[in-house]
Amino acid sequence: AFKPPYTLFYLIGYVLYWLLAFRTYTAYDRWWKGRIEISYLSNTAKNFSSKMNAYLPKSDNVNRVFFAHMIANHAYAMKEVLRFGVRFDELIETYPGELNELKKVYHVPSEIAAQLLQRVTKLYKDEIISYPQYLELHKYLDKMTEIVGNCERIRTSPMPYSYRIHLKKFILFFTIISPFYFVHEINHWSIIIIMVIFYALSGLETIGEEIEDPFGQDENDLPIDYVCRSIQKYTYTTLKIETNEDEHH
């Protein structure tokens, strides 16, 4: 019976090990970077809300309502942009017809950030906030826009298709040649061993595909919906605006 040298089997297994290690590492790295960006978004939005609460007069309910709604809208719009489409039923209008205008916009999170910046600039021109306060708020708005860009970069740059195909072929090749090494030692048990090996290797590849896009709605994806609700509740509470059930996303 044909019995190839074990050295060849070890070398092929070593190469496959590094291919799978790189695949798994890059997939988890994308998932973890996405988690970091979502945490940054939560912290930035909440810090921005706290600053607005400190800077705005207690009696300025108009601006408080505007910023509370628009900060939450930004988070919800970013969430759905990462899922290929904004759900406008999750957004809250700050003036009549606003949602219809947003539907015509190419990039909704950027438009919302622009509206926030315009309102902050108006507060400065109306001498409601000082110039240092304006610069501080501007910094948070820049960070919110940067976070959206970073998340979009993660979503739109998956593992190259050619690498994934090459890895799948290499796993199949490794599985095909494995019986020639095991059959001489464990006979018919080699069938079960090969099945377990193939399941383990293909499972790692599937896990990599599953977690490399962390912004979806699968069980393994990031809890972006929870983060958005957290931002909304925090901004409403911090800016001390009254809400009703119809305003909850």
XYZ file of N, CA and C in Angstrom:
747
model
N 0.847 -1.190 0.000
C 0.000 0.000 0.000
C 0.884 1.243 0.000
N 0.381 2.274 -0.643
C 1.142 3.525 -0.731
C 1.191 4.203 0.632
N 2.384 4.575 1.058
C 2.563 5.235 2.342
C 3.565 6.366 2.168
N 3.075 7.582 1.954
C 3.970 8.715 1.749
C 4.729 9.040 3.024
N 5.845 9.715 2.919
C 6.648 10.063 4.108
C 5.912 11.044 5.018
N 6.056 10.812 6.325
C 5.379 11.675 7.288
C 5.902 13.101 7.259
N 7.127 13.272 6.818
C 7.692 14.631 6.751
C 6.843 15.529 5.866
N 6.370 14.993 4.740
C 5.535 15.753 3.836
C 4.218 16.142 4.507
N 3.647 15.181 5.261
C 2.383 15.450 5.966
C 2.563 16.548 7.011
N 3.664 16.503 7.739
C 3.937 17.518 8.757
C 4.119 18.896 8.130
N 4.812 18.933 6.992
C 5.045 20.216 6.329
C 3.730 20.830 5.834
N 2.892 20.010 5.244
C 1.591 20.496 4.763
C 0.737 20.963 5.933
N 0.738 20.199 7.015
C -0.014 20.588 8.199
C 0.499 21.891 8.810
N 1.802 22.090 8.757
C 2.400 23.317 9.287
C 1.963 24.531 8.471
N 1.969 24.371 7.151
C 1.522 25.460 6.282
C 0.045 25.769 6.527
N -0.779 24.714 6.649
C -2.208 24.916 6.903
C -2.434 25.598 8.243
N -1.620 25.258 9.216
C -1.739 25.882 10.539
C -1.585 27.396 10.439
N -0.580 27.851 9.709
C -0.352 29.292 9.596
C -1.414 29.982 8.755
N -1.905 29.290 7.730
C -2.989 29.862 6.936
C -4.246 30.071 7.779
N -4.595 29.056 8.589
C -5.769 29.174 9.438
C -5.551 30.172 10.569
N -4.332 30.204 11.100
C -4.035 31.147 12.180
C -4.185 32.582 11.687
N -3.671 32.851 10.486
C -3.787 34.195 9.926
C -5.245 34.532 9.643
N -5.984 33.563 9.123
C -7.402 33.780 8.814
C -8.193 34.091 10.075
N -7.993 33.304 11.114
C -8.726 33.505 12.357
C -8.332 34.806 13.036
N -7.030 35.114 13.019
C -6.550 36.336 13.663
C -7.125 37.583 12.996
N -7.079 37.633 11.678
C -7.569 38.821 10.977
C -9.078 38.988 11.167
N -9.821 37.864 11.183
C -11.271 37.949 11.384
C -11.591 38.477 12.782
N -10.917 37.928 13.788
C -11.176 38.397 15.150
C -10.676 39.825 15.345
N -9.597 40.166 14.670
C -9.086 41.534 14.771
C -10.107 42.525 14.248
N -10.783 42.195 13.163
C -11.836 43.057 12.624
C -12.991 43.155 13.620
N -13.372 42.032 14.222
C -14.453 42.031 15.208
C -14.077 42.906 16.403
N -12.847 42.756 16.880
C -12.416 43.508 18.059
C -12.285 45.000 17.755
N -11.769 45.357 16.581
C -11.690 46.769 16.203
C -13.085 47.375 16.086
N -14.032 46.589 15.571
C -15.412 47.064 15.520
C -15.967 47.309 16.915
N -15.643 46.407 17.841
C -16.104 46.587 19.225
C -15.517 47.850 19.836
N -14.256 48.123 19.554
C -13.620 49.332 20.077
C -14.297 50.587 19.529
N -14.591 50.581 18.222
C -15.218 51.757 17.606
C -16.623 51.986 18.165
N -17.368 50.904 18.396
C -18.707 51.048 18.960
C -18.625 51.607 20.383
N -17.615 51.188 21.140
C -17.422 51.732 22.482
C -17.063 53.214 22.419
N -16.208 53.566 21.444
C -15.862 54.975 21.251
C -17.106 55.799 20.927
N -17.974 55.250 20.084
C -19.190 55.965 19.729
C -20.044 56.218 20.962
N -20.214 55.199 21.779
C -21.018 55.343 22.992
C -20.420 56.393 23.922
N -19.123 56.312 24.148
C -18.468 57.264 25.059
C -18.511 58.681 24.508
N -18.269 58.820 23.205
C -18.251 60.153 22.596
C -19.634 60.791 22.635
N -20.664 60.020 22.279
C -22.026 60.562 22.287
C -22.457 60.957 23.693
N -22.112 60.138 24.665
C -22.501 60.438 26.047
C -21.727 61.635 26.595
N -20.439 61.728 26.271
C -19.663 62.891 26.696
C -20.181 64.168 26.040
N -20.544 64.058 24.752
C -21.103 65.209 24.043
C -22.404 65.660 24.708
N -23.242 64.704 25.107
C -24.492 65.026 25.790
C -24.233 65.714 27.125
N -23.251 65.217 27.857
C -22.924 65.819 29.148
C -22.432 67.249 28.984
N -21.613 67.489 27.952
C -21.122 68.845 27.689
C -22.282 69.770 27.337
N -23.195 69.292 26.495
C -24.320 70.123 26.109
C -25.197 70.453 27.314
N -25.364 69.498 28.206
C -26.157 69.744 29.406
C -25.514 70.821 30.272
N -24.182 70.803 30.329
C -23.477 71.793 31.144
C -23.475 73.175 30.497
N -23.411 73.217 29.166
C -23.284 74.493 28.463
C -24.629 75.181 28.215
N -25.678 74.396 27.991
C -26.975 74.996 27.653
C -27.692 75.480 28.909
N -28.392 76.593 28.810
C -29.209 77.041 29.945
C -30.289 76.009 30.262
N -30.639 75.906 31.525
C -31.654 74.938 31.936
C -32.999 75.186 31.259
N -33.252 76.441 30.941
C -34.543 76.795 30.354
C -34.593 76.634 28.840
N -33.451 76.326 28.213
C -33.392 76.219 26.745
C -33.867 74.839 26.311
N -35.158 74.633 26.396
C -35.706 73.315 26.078
C -35.630 72.997 24.593
N -35.680 74.015 23.739
C -35.650 73.794 22.291
C -34.335 73.136 21.879
N -33.224 73.697 22.303
C -31.927 73.123 21.950
C -31.682 71.795 22.657
N -32.172 71.671 23.856
C -31.991 70.404 24.571
C -32.706 69.262 23.847
N -33.915 69.518 23.403
C -34.662 68.495 22.662
C -33.960 68.182 21.342
N -33.493 69.224 20.651
C -32.822 69.023 19.367
C -31.590 68.129 19.531
N -30.722 68.463 20.474
C -29.487 67.692 20.627
C -29.757 66.279 21.130
N -30.722 66.116 22.016
C -31.043 64.770 22.512
C -31.500 63.867 21.371
N -32.392 64.382 20.525
C -32.897 63.580 19.412
C -31.817 63.335 18.363
N -31.052 64.356 18.033
C -30.089 64.222 16.933
C -28.885 63.366 17.312
N -28.470 63.403 18.557
C -27.374 62.525 18.996
C -27.819 61.070 18.897
N -29.032 60.790 19.348
C -29.563 59.425 19.228
C -29.770 59.050 17.762
N -30.276 59.988 16.964
C -30.477 59.719 15.540
C -29.170 59.356 14.853
N -28.103 60.022 15.224
C -26.795 59.741 14.617
C -26.377 58.306 14.876
N -26.566 57.849 16.106
C -26.187 56.468 16.447
C -27.029 55.462 15.674
N -28.341 55.684 15.614
C -29.225 54.757 14.897
C -28.954 54.774 13.393
N -28.665 55.943 12.851
C -28.373 56.026 11.418
C -27.075 55.303 11.092
N -26.055 55.454 11.942
C -24.798 54.759 11.707
C -24.991 53.249 11.758
N -25.784 52.798 12.721
C -26.036 51.358 12.857
C -26.585 50.764 11.569
N -27.563 51.434 10.986
C -28.203 50.878 9.802
C -27.406 51.127 8.530
N -26.584 52.172 8.495
C -25.683 52.356 7.357
C -24.716 51.178 7.261
N -24.288 50.683 8.410
C -23.397 49.523 8.438
C -24.121 48.240 8.053
N -25.434 48.299 8.000
C -26.240 47.154 7.587
C -26.909 47.408 6.239
N -26.361 48.335 5.465
C -26.812 48.600 4.088
C -28.206 49.210 4.030
N -28.460 50.254 4.822
C -29.725 50.961 4.681
C -30.236 51.527 5.985
N -30.643 52.795 5.986
C -31.135 53.454 7.190
C -32.614 53.143 7.375
N -32.999 52.795 8.594
C -34.406 52.606 8.951
C -34.927 53.931 9.501
N -35.664 54.645 8.682
C -36.110 55.975 9.074
C -37.195 55.933 10.151
N -37.808 54.760 10.340
C -38.785 54.655 11.416
C -38.117 54.669 12.784
N -36.791 54.501 12.830
C -36.065 54.565 14.093
C -35.640 55.986 14.447
N -35.705 56.901 13.476
C -35.273 58.270 13.702
C -36.437 59.138 14.157
N -36.126 60.198 14.876
C -37.133 61.112 15.392
C -36.940 62.483 14.764
N -38.003 63.050 14.247
C -37.939 64.366 13.622
C -37.738 65.455 14.674
N -36.878 66.412 14.350
C -36.723 67.592 15.205
C -37.494 68.772 14.634
N -37.963 68.636 13.403
C -38.862 69.628 12.787
C -39.658 68.912 11.699
N -40.833 69.392 11.355
C -41.684 68.711 10.371
C -40.985 68.561 9.011
N -41.048 67.354 8.453
C -40.473 67.096 7.143
C -39.002 66.742 7.151
N -38.407 66.641 8.338
C -36.966 66.361 8.407
C -36.631 64.985 7.841
N -37.439 63.992 8.160
C -37.158 62.636 7.685
C -37.246 62.546 6.172
N -38.188 63.261 5.579
C -38.296 63.269 4.120
C -37.046 63.872 3.490
N -36.481 64.886 4.124
C -35.246 65.481 3.622
C -34.071 64.528 3.777
N -34.026 63.806 4.896
C -32.930 62.864 5.123
C -32.975 61.698 4.137
N -34.163 61.343 3.675
C -34.285 60.249 2.710
C -33.622 60.577 1.371
N -33.428 61.863 1.099
C -32.795 62.287 -0.143
C -31.279 62.403 -0.013
N -30.772 62.214 1.202
C -29.342 62.396 1.471
C -28.599 61.096 1.194
N -27.394 61.207 0.639
C -26.599 60.014 0.321
C -26.094 59.332 1.580
N -25.571 60.109 2.530
C -24.976 59.540 3.741
C -25.619 60.207 4.946
N -26.586 59.530 5.551
C -27.405 60.122 6.605
C -26.597 60.470 7.859
N -25.713 59.599 8.366
C -24.952 59.982 9.576
C -24.146 61.262 9.397
N -23.538 61.442 8.235
C -22.767 62.658 7.986
C -23.671 63.887 7.946
N -24.867 63.733 7.390
C -25.813 64.851 7.348
C -26.264 65.228 8.755
N -26.519 64.226 9.585
C -26.916 64.507 10.960
C -25.780 65.192 11.716
N -24.552 64.728 11.501
C -23.393 65.365 12.138
C -23.250 66.809 11.668
N -23.527 67.052 10.382
C -23.453 68.412 9.839
C -24.503 69.307 10.485
N -25.702 68.773 10.695
C -26.757 69.556 11.343
C -26.404 69.857 12.798
N -25.788 68.894 13.462
C -25.333 69.135 14.832
C -24.280 70.243 14.862
N -23.357 70.195 13.904
C -22.320 71.222 13.842
C -22.921 72.599 13.557
N -23.893 72.642 12.662
C -24.547 73.918 12.363
C -25.229 74.489 13.603
N -25.869 73.633 14.392
C -26.543 74.130 15.594
C -25.520 74.577 16.643
N -24.423 73.840 16.771
C -23.366 74.253 17.706
C -22.783 75.602 17.284
N -22.564 75.776 15.981
C -22.036 77.045 15.474
C -23.015 78.184 15.743
N -24.294 77.902 15.596
C -25.309 78.928 15.879
C -25.295 79.314 17.359
N -25.105 78.336 18.228
C -25.027 78.629 19.655
C -23.856 79.559 19.956
N -22.746 79.325 19.264
C -21.578 80.190 19.468
C -21.834 81.597 18.945
N -22.421 81.700 17.752
C -22.701 83.014 17.178
C -23.724 83.788 17.999
N -24.655 83.066 18.612
C -25.657 83.708 19.464
C -25.125 83.960 20.876
N -23.844 83.627 21.097
C -23.160 83.857 22.375
C -23.794 83.070 23.528
N -24.364 81.922 23.183
C -24.873 81.022 24.220
C -23.732 80.190 24.787
N -22.766 79.836 23.930
C -21.557 79.144 24.380
C -20.345 79.981 24.002
N -19.245 79.753 24.706
C -18.012 80.491 24.446
C -17.207 79.798 23.349
N -16.141 80.471 22.907
C -15.304 79.884 21.857
C -14.608 78.605 22.321
N -14.020 78.573 23.543
C -13.439 77.298 24.010
C -14.471 76.173 24.080
N -15.697 76.506 24.488
C -16.752 75.491 24.519
C -17.109 75.022 23.110
N -17.121 75.945 22.170
C -17.382 75.594 20.774
C -16.322 74.631 20.249
N -15.056 74.900 20.541
C -13.968 74.022 20.104
C -14.086 72.639 20.745
N -14.487 72.617 21.999
C -14.643 71.336 22.698
C -15.740 70.497 22.056
N -16.863 71.111 21.747
C -17.966 70.390 21.108
C -17.608 69.971 19.685
N -16.859 70.829 19.000
C -16.413 70.516 17.634
C -15.559 69.252 17.637
N -14.753 69.097 18.663
C -13.888 67.915 18.768
C -14.716 66.634 18.858
N -15.792 66.669 19.619
C -16.642 65.485 19.752
C -17.361 65.167 18.438
N -17.794 66.174 17.725
C -18.458 65.944 16.441
C -17.490 65.360 15.419
N -16.254 65.838 15.422
C -15.244 65.260 14.531
C -15.019 63.790 14.858
N -14.994 63.474 16.145
C -14.776 62.089 16.565
C -15.939 61.195 16.142
N -17.154 61.688 16.243
C -18.327 60.895 15.834
C -18.272 60.575 14.353
N -17.867 61.551 13.531
C -17.747 61.316 12.091
C -16.611 60.347 11.792
N -15.522 60.467 12.528
C -14.382 59.570 12.330
C -14.748 58.132 12.672
N -15.539 57.943 13.712
C -15.954 56.599 14.115
C -16.779 55.944 13.018
N -17.690 56.703 12.422
C -18.501 56.167 11.322
C -17.598 55.710 10.183
N -16.608 56.535 9.829
C -15.685 56.172 8.758
C -14.879 54.929 9.073
N -14.427 54.807 10.319
C -13.653 53.629 10.720
C -14.496 52.357 10.641
N -15.752 52.449 11.077
C -16.635 51.276 11.013
C -16.938 50.879 9.569
N -17.126 51.862 8.717
C -17.374 51.563 7.302
C -16.142 50.936 6.662
N -14.974 51.363 7.071
C -13.739 50.763 6.543
C -13.657 49.293 6.943
N -14.014 48.982 8.179
C -13.993 47.590 8.635
C -14.989 46.751 7.840
N -16.174 47.293 7.629
C -17.213 46.526 6.922
C -16.880 46.294 5.458
N -16.252 47.270 4.823
C -16.048 47.189 3.373
C -14.688 46.610 2.978
N -13.914 46.123 3.939
C -12.607 45.549 3.590
C -12.431 44.176 4.228
N -13.220 43.193 3.775
C -13.095 41.840 4.319
C -11.843 41.141 3.783
N -11.635 39.933 4.269
C -10.545 39.120 3.757
C -10.696 38.940 2.254
N -9.626 39.129 1.481
C -9.732 38.982 0.020
C -10.332 37.637 -0.380
N -11.166 37.666 -1.388
C -11.860 36.461 -1.842
C -10.877 35.377 -2.284
N -9.804 35.774 -2.954
C -8.818 34.794 -3.437
C -8.168 34.050 -2.285
N -7.919 34.733 -1.162
C -7.318 34.068 -0.004
C -8.276 33.040 0.583
N -9.550 33.405 0.678
C -10.528 32.472 1.229
C -10.672 31.225 0.362
N -10.693 31.425 -0.961
C -10.791 30.279 -1.865
C -9.544 29.399 -1.748
N -8.387 30.028 -1.683
C -7.140 29.262 -1.554
C -7.152 28.441 -0.269
N -7.607 29.038 0.823
C -7.641 28.317 2.098
C -8.608 27.142 2.041
N -9.768 27.324 1.444
C -10.733 26.237 1.329
C -10.153 25.077 0.515
N -9.463 25.405 -0.571
C -8.853 24.361 -1.399
C -7.753 23.626 -0.637
N -7.006 24.380 0.161
C -5.909 23.761 0.907
C -6.461 22.836 1.995
N -7.566 23.236 2.635
C -8.205 22.367 3.628
C -8.694 21.081 2.971
N -9.299 21.212 1.793
C -9.777 20.035 1.070
C -8.619 19.128 0.678
N -7.533 19.721 0.209
C -6.356 18.936 -0.164
C -5.787 18.186 1.040
N -5.694 18.881 2.178
C -5.170 18.255 3.391
C -6.051 17.096 3.833
N -7.370 17.258 3.698
C -8.296 16.210 4.093
C -8.191 14.995 3.169
N -7.952 15.245 1.887
C -7.858 14.148 0.917
C -6.614 13.290 1.150
N -5.492 13.923 1.471
C -4.253 13.158 1.641
C -4.127 12.534 3.024
N -4.905 12.994 3.993
C -4.780 12.480 5.365
C -5.015 10.979 5.485
N -6.000 10.387 4.769
C -6.204 8.938 4.925
C -4.968 8.097 4.606
N -4.126 8.545 3.694
C -2.939 7.773 3.340
C -1.963 7.661 4.506
N -2.078 8.564 5.475
C -1.192 8.527 6.643
C -1.824 7.801 7.815
N -3.151 7.877 7.941
C -3.809 7.279 9.099
C -4.228 5.832 8.881
N -4.501 5.462 7.630
C -5.054 4.134 7.385
C -4.101 3.014 7.803
N -2.797 3.238 7.736
C -1.826 2.194 8.104
C -1.744 1.998 9.611
N -2.190 2.999 10.378
C -2.073 2.921 11.831
C -3.394 2.531 12.496
N -4.509 3.074 12.017
C -5.792 2.863 12.708
C -6.860 2.272 11.793
N -6.482 1.875 10.599
C -7.385 1.176 9.680
C -8.693 1.946 9.457
N -9.822 1.276 9.694
C -11.119 1.881 9.381
C -11.449 3.083 10.268
N -10.811 3.162 11.423
C -11.048 4.328 12.289
C -10.575 5.632 11.628
N -9.763 5.480 10.605
C -9.262 6.681 9.928
C -10.397 7.500 9.309
N -11.487 6.816 8.930
C -12.628 7.532 8.343
C -13.199 8.537 9.342
N -13.394 8.071 10.592
C -13.941 8.947 11.626
C -12.956 10.073 11.949
N -11.672 9.738 12.023
C -10.649 10.742 12.337
C -10.620 11.827 11.264
N -10.698 11.423 10.018
C -10.673 12.396 8.921
C -11.912 13.288 8.966
N -13.063 12.704 9.287
C -14.276 13.502 9.396
C -14.145 14.556 10.502
N -13.562 14.164 11.634
C -13.367 15.107 12.737
C -12.392 16.213 12.326
N -11.322 15.842 11.641
C -10.335 16.827 11.195
C -10.971 17.818 10.222
N -11.731 17.295 9.276
C -12.369 18.173 8.300
C -13.376 19.105 8.980
N -14.120 18.559 9.953
C -15.085 19.384 10.672
C -14.388 20.518 11.428
N -13.268 20.198 12.063
C -12.540 21.207 12.837
C -11.960 22.292 11.932
N -11.343 21.888 10.829
C -10.709 22.853 9.934
C -11.738 23.729 9.230
N -12.779 23.100 8.694
C -13.812 23.884 8.009
C -14.579 24.760 8.995
N -14.690 24.286 10.250
C -15.358 25.078 11.269
C -14.600 26.360 11.574
N -13.277 26.293 11.643
C -12.472 27.493 11.864
C -12.639 28.486 10.722
N -12.670 27.968 9.510
C -12.865 28.848 8.350
C -14.247 29.501 8.391
N -15.266 28.746 8.776
C -16.619 29.287 8.862
C -16.717 30.347 9.960
N -16.059 30.104 11.083
C -16.049 31.090 12.169
C -15.419 32.390 11.693
N -14.331 32.266 10.921
C -13.682 33.460 10.392
C -14.622 34.265 9.513
N -15.373 33.589 8.655
C -16.337 34.278 7.792
C -17.460 34.905 8.605
N -17.822 34.254 9.702
C -18.943 34.723 10.513
C -18.616 36.010 11.266
N -17.407 36.113 11.803
C -17.102 37.237 12.688
C -16.371 38.375 11.986
N -15.997 38.215 10.721
C -15.251 39.287 10.072
C -16.136 40.473 9.707
N -17.456 40.303 9.704
C -18.382 41.419 9.555
C -19.179 41.522 10.857
N -18.721 42.337 11.811
C -19.303 42.324 13.164
C -20.532 43.204 13.349
N -21.036 43.816 12.272
C -22.096 44.811 12.425
C -23.481 44.306 12.036
N -23.615 43.021 11.832
C -24.901 42.476 11.424
C -25.832 42.223 12.604
N -26.758 41.307 12.430
C -27.757 41.005 13.457
C -27.678 39.564 13.922
N -26.599 38.865 13.578
C -26.431 37.496 14.032
C -26.038 37.465 15.504
N -26.131 36.300 16.090
C -25.833 36.156 17.516
C -24.381 36.504 17.835
N -23.478 36.261 16.883
C -22.063 36.522 17.118
C -21.660 37.965 16.843
N -22.575 38.777 16.335
C -22.243 40.154 15.982
C -22.289 41.060 17.200
N -21.804 42.276 17.018
C -21.721 43.233 18.117
C -23.109 43.730 18.528
N -23.297 44.055 19.808
C -24.621 44.501 20.301
C -24.877 45.977 19.995
N -24.910 46.324 18.709
C -25.043 47.732 18.335
C -26.423 48.264 18.720
N -27.456 47.439 18.609
C -28.798 47.889 18.976
C -28.849 48.302 20.445
N -28.220 47.503 21.287
C -28.172 47.833 22.716
C -27.415 49.135 22.957
N -26.298 49.329 22.250
C -25.513 50.551 22.411
C -26.328 51.774 21.995
N -27.072 51.656 20.907
C -27.900 52.778 20.447
C -28.981 53.118 21.470
N -29.630 52.105 22.013
C -30.648 52.366 23.043
C -30.024 53.000 24.278
N -28.818 52.564 24.617
C -28.118 53.136 25.761
C -27.801 54.610 25.534
N -27.346 54.938 24.319
C -27.054 56.340 23.988
C -28.322 57.179 24.062
N -29.397 56.646 23.516
C -30.657 57.384 23.521
C -31.133 57.663 24.940
N -31.151 56.644 25.781
C -31.620 56.827 27.162
C -30.723 57.806 27.918
N -29.420 57.714 27.676
C -28.497 58.600 28.380
C -28.697 60.051 27.960
N -28.828 60.298 26.661
C -28.989 61.675 26.195
C -30.306 62.270 26.685
N -31.363 61.482 26.664
C -32.652 61.979 27.138
C -32.585 62.313 28.622
N -31.962 61.438 29.381
C -31.874 61.657 30.822
C -30.951 62.825 31.155
N -29.799 62.878 30.478
C -28.817 63.907 30.775
C -29.310 65.295 30.406
N -29.923 65.401 29.225
C -30.411 66.701 28.784
C -31.788 67.038 29.355
N -32.314 66.080 30.147
C -33.536 66.331 30.927
C -34.715 66.745 30.049
N -35.006 65.913 29.059
C -36.173 66.171 28.226
C -37.212 65.094 28.502
N -38.447 65.455 28.374
C -39.535 64.514 28.604
C -39.802 63.735 27.326
N -40.107 62.457 27.468
C -40.389 61.597 26.315
C -41.699 60.877 26.535
N -42.243 60.373 25.446
C -43.412 59.500 25.550
C -43.111 58.206 24.801
N -44.000 57.274 24.870
C -43.748 55.947 24.300
C -43.547 56.006 22.796
N -44.195 56.979 22.109
C -44.091 57.058 20.651
C -42.695 57.488 20.211
N -41.944 58.103 21.112
C -40.620 58.589 20.739
C -39.539 57.541 20.940
N -39.870 56.422 21.546
C -38.855 55.399 21.777
C -38.626 54.602 20.498
N -37.339 54.341 20.216
C -36.975 53.619 19.002
C -37.329 52.158 19.175
